Coordinates of C-alpha atoms in Angstrom, one line a residue:
M1 CA -29.2 -28.4 15.4
R2 CA -29.7 -24.9 14.0
K3 CA -27.6 -23.3 16.8
S4 CA -24.8 -25.8 16.1
A5 CA -24.8 -24.9 12.4
T6 CA -24.7 -21.2 13.3
I7 CA -21.8 -21.7 15.6
F8 CA -19.9 -23.9 13.1
T9 CA -20.5 -21.4 10.3
S10 CA -19.3 -18.5 12.5
M11 CA -16.1 -20.4 13.5
A12 CA -15.4 -21.2 9.8
F13 CA -15.6 -17.6 8.9
F14 CA -13.3 -16.6 11.7
L15 CA -10.8 -19.3 10.8
C16 CA -10.8 -18.5 7.1
A17 CA -10.3 -14.8 7.5
A18 CA -6.8 -13.8 6.6
P19 CA -5.2 -11.3 8.9
V20 CA -3.8 -8.1 7.5
V21 CA -0.2 -7.9 8.7
A22 CA 1.4 -5.6 6.1
A23 CA 3.3 -3.0 8.2
E24 CA 3.9 0.7 7.9
Y25 CA 7.0 2.4 9.1
S26 CA 7.7 6.1 9.3
F27 CA 11.1 7.3 8.2
S28 CA 13.0 10.5 8.2
F29 CA 16.5 11.7 7.2
V30 CA 18.5 14.9 7.5
T31 CA 21.9 15.8 6.1
N32 CA 24.6 15.7 8.7
Q33 CA 27.7 15.6 6.3
P34 CA 27.3 16.8 2.7
L35 CA 29.8 15.1 0.4
F36 CA 28.9 17.2 -2.7
G37 CA 25.9 19.1 -3.9
G38 CA 23.2 20.6 -1.6
P39 CA 21.8 19.1 1.6
V40 CA 18.9 16.7 1.4
D41 CA 16.1 16.0 3.9
G42 CA 13.0 13.9 3.7
S43 CA 10.4 12.0 5.6
G44 CA 7.5 9.6 4.8
I45 CA 6.1 6.2 5.3
F46 CA 7.2 2.8 3.9
T47 CA 4.5 0.1 3.5
T48 CA 5.9 -3.4 3.5
S49 CA 4.6 -6.8 2.4
D50 CA 3.4 -9.4 4.9
T51 CA 5.9 -12.1 3.7
P52 CA 9.2 -12.2 5.5
M53 CA 12.3 -13.3 3.7
T54 CA 16.0 -13.4 4.5
V55 CA 18.3 -10.7 3.0
G56 CA 21.9 -10.5 4.0
G57 CA 21.2 -12.8 7.0
E58 CA 18.5 -10.6 8.4
T59 CA 14.7 -10.8 8.3
A60 CA 13.4 -8.4 5.7
F61 CA 10.1 -7.4 4.1
A62 CA 9.7 -6.0 0.6
V63 CA 8.7 -2.4 0.4
T64 CA 5.5 -2.2 -1.6
S65 CA 5.0 1.6 -1.5
I66 CA 6.6 4.8 -0.3
T67 CA 4.9 8.1 0.4
G68 CA 6.3 11.4 1.8
M69 CA 8.5 14.4 0.8
V70 CA 12.1 14.9 -0.1
N71 CA 13.4 18.5 -0.2
G72 CA 9.9 19.8 -0.5
S73 CA 8.9 17.5 -3.4
A74 CA 6.4 14.7 -3.1
I75 CA 7.7 11.1 -3.4
A76 CA 6.2 9.6 -6.6
A77 CA 6.4 5.9 -5.8
P78 CA 6.3 2.9 -6.2
T79 CA 8.6 2.7 -9.2
G80 CA 7.8 -0.9 -10.0
N81 CA 11.4 -2.0 -9.9
Y82 CA 12.2 -1.8 -6.2
G83 CA 14.2 -4.8 -5.1
N84 CA 14.0 -2.7 -1.9
Y85 CA 13.8 -4.3 1.5
F86 CA 13.1 -3.0 5.0
T87 CA 15.2 -5.1 7.4
T88 CA 14.5 -5.8 11.0
G89 CA 18.1 -5.9 12.2
G90 CA 20.3 -3.1 13.6
T91 CA 19.8 -1.0 10.4
F92 CA 16.4 -0.6 8.6
L93 CA 18.0 -0.5 5.2
D94 CA 20.7 -2.7 3.6
G95 CA 23.4 -1.7 1.1
S96 CA 21.1 -1.9 -1.9
G97 CA 18.7 0.5 -0.1
L98 CA 15.7 2.2 -1.6
R99 CA 15.3 3.9 -5.0
F100 CA 12.4 6.2 -5.7
F101 CA 11.6 9.4 -7.6
T102 CA 10.0 12.7 -6.6
A103 CA 7.4 14.7 -8.4
A104 CA 10.2 17.2 -9.4
G105 CA 11.9 14.3 -11.3
N106 CA 14.7 13.7 -8.8
D107 CA 16.1 10.1 -8.6
I108 CA 16.7 9.3 -5.0
R109 CA 18.9 6.5 -3.6
F110 CA 18.6 6.0 0.2
F111 CA 20.8 3.2 1.7
F112 CA 23.0 2.1 4.5
Q113 CA 26.7 2.2 3.6
D114 CA 28.2 -0.8 5.4
S115 CA 31.8 0.3 4.9
V116 CA 31.4 3.4 7.1
G117 CA 28.3 2.3 9.1
R118 CA 26.2 5.3 8.1
Y119 CA 23.1 6.1 6.1
R120 CA 23.6 7.9 2.9
V121 CA 21.3 9.6 0.3
N122 CA 22.4 10.2 -3.3
T123 CA 20.3 12.3 -5.7
F124 CA 20.5 12.5 -9.4
S125 CA 19.4 15.6 -11.4
P126 CA 20.5 17.6 -9.5
G127 CA 23.4 15.5 -8.3
S128 CA 24.2 15.4 -4.6
S129 CA 25.5 12.9 -2.0
S130 CA 25.2 13.2 1.7
F131 CA 25.6 11.2 4.9
V132 CA 22.3 11.6 6.8
T133 CA 21.0 11.0 10.2
A134 CA 18.1 8.6 9.7
M135 CA 15.5 7.0 11.8
S136 CA 12.5 4.7 11.4
A137 CA 9.6 3.6 13.7
P138 CA 6.5 1.6 13.2
V139 CA 3.3 3.6 12.5
L140 CA 0.8 3.1 15.2
G141 CA -2.6 1.7 14.2
A142 CA -5.4 4.1 13.7
V143 CA -8.7 4.1 15.4
P144 CA -11.2 2.1 13.3
E145 CA -13.4 4.1 11.0
P146 CA -17.1 4.6 11.8
G147 CA -18.1 2.2 9.0
T148 CA -16.0 -0.5 10.7
W149 CA -17.7 0.1 14.1
A150 CA -21.1 0.1 12.5
T151 CA -20.5 -3.3 10.8
M152 CA -19.1 -4.8 14.0
I153 CA -22.1 -3.5 16.0
L154 CA -24.6 -4.8 13.4
G155 CA -22.8 -8.2 13.5
F156 CA -23.1 -8.5 17.3
G157 CA -26.8 -7.3 17.0
A158 CA -27.5 -10.0 14.4
I159 CA -25.9 -12.7 16.6
G160 CA -27.9 -11.5 19.6
L161 CA -31.1 -11.5 17.5
S162 CA -30.6 -15.0 16.2
L163 CA -29.9 -16.3 19.7
R164 CA -33.0 -14.5 21.1
R165 CA -35.3 -15.8 18.3
S166 CA -34.2 -19.4 18.6
R167 CA -36.8 -21.3 20.4
Q168 CA -36.0 -23.9 23.0
P169 CA -38.3 -27.0 23.0
S170 CA -40.3 -26.9 26.2
M171 CA -40.9 -30.0 28.2
V172 CA -44.2 -30.6 29.8
R173 CA -44.4 -33.1 32.5
A174 CA -47.6 -34.9 33.0
R175 CA -48.8 -35.6 36.5
A176 CA -50.3 -38.9 37.2

C-alpha cells in the first residue's frame, strides 16, 4: 500500500510540473548599406514567451527581454511597451519589428522591411538608418548547474533509500 502511494505521489508531481519552454535566440546585425547617418552593428539575445500566437499569418512569440550591445552600448531592455514578436517564418522579425533603448540613450528600431525584403535598423538620437545583414539562431541549452545535479542525485538517492527500507511481508510455510 505504501509503495503504491509513493508511486502515485511521484507520478502526480511529474504530471503537474510545468515545462519551461521559453526560448532564447541569439541575433546579430551589421550595416551593409547606410541610408543616412553612421553605420550600426549589434548583437545579443532575445528571450521569448512560451505562448505561441499568430501574427501576419505566421507563428510568433512575444519578446519578453533583450540583452546585448548596439554600437558598443549595452541594450537597456525591456521597455515595457514592446508589442514585439519573434516570428518562426522566413524572417525572424515582422514589419513592426523590435524597439529598445541602449544605455547611451539611443532609441533603436530593428525590423524587416517587407517592401524591399531586407532587414533595417533606424536609430534616433543620433539619427541614422541602414539596411543590415541580420541573422538569428536558437541559443543552445547550457549544462545544468551543480545545484541542479545535486538535487537530482539526492532525489534518486531518496527514492532508492525508500525502496530499500520498505519491508516485504515474509511468508512462512508450515510443514505438516
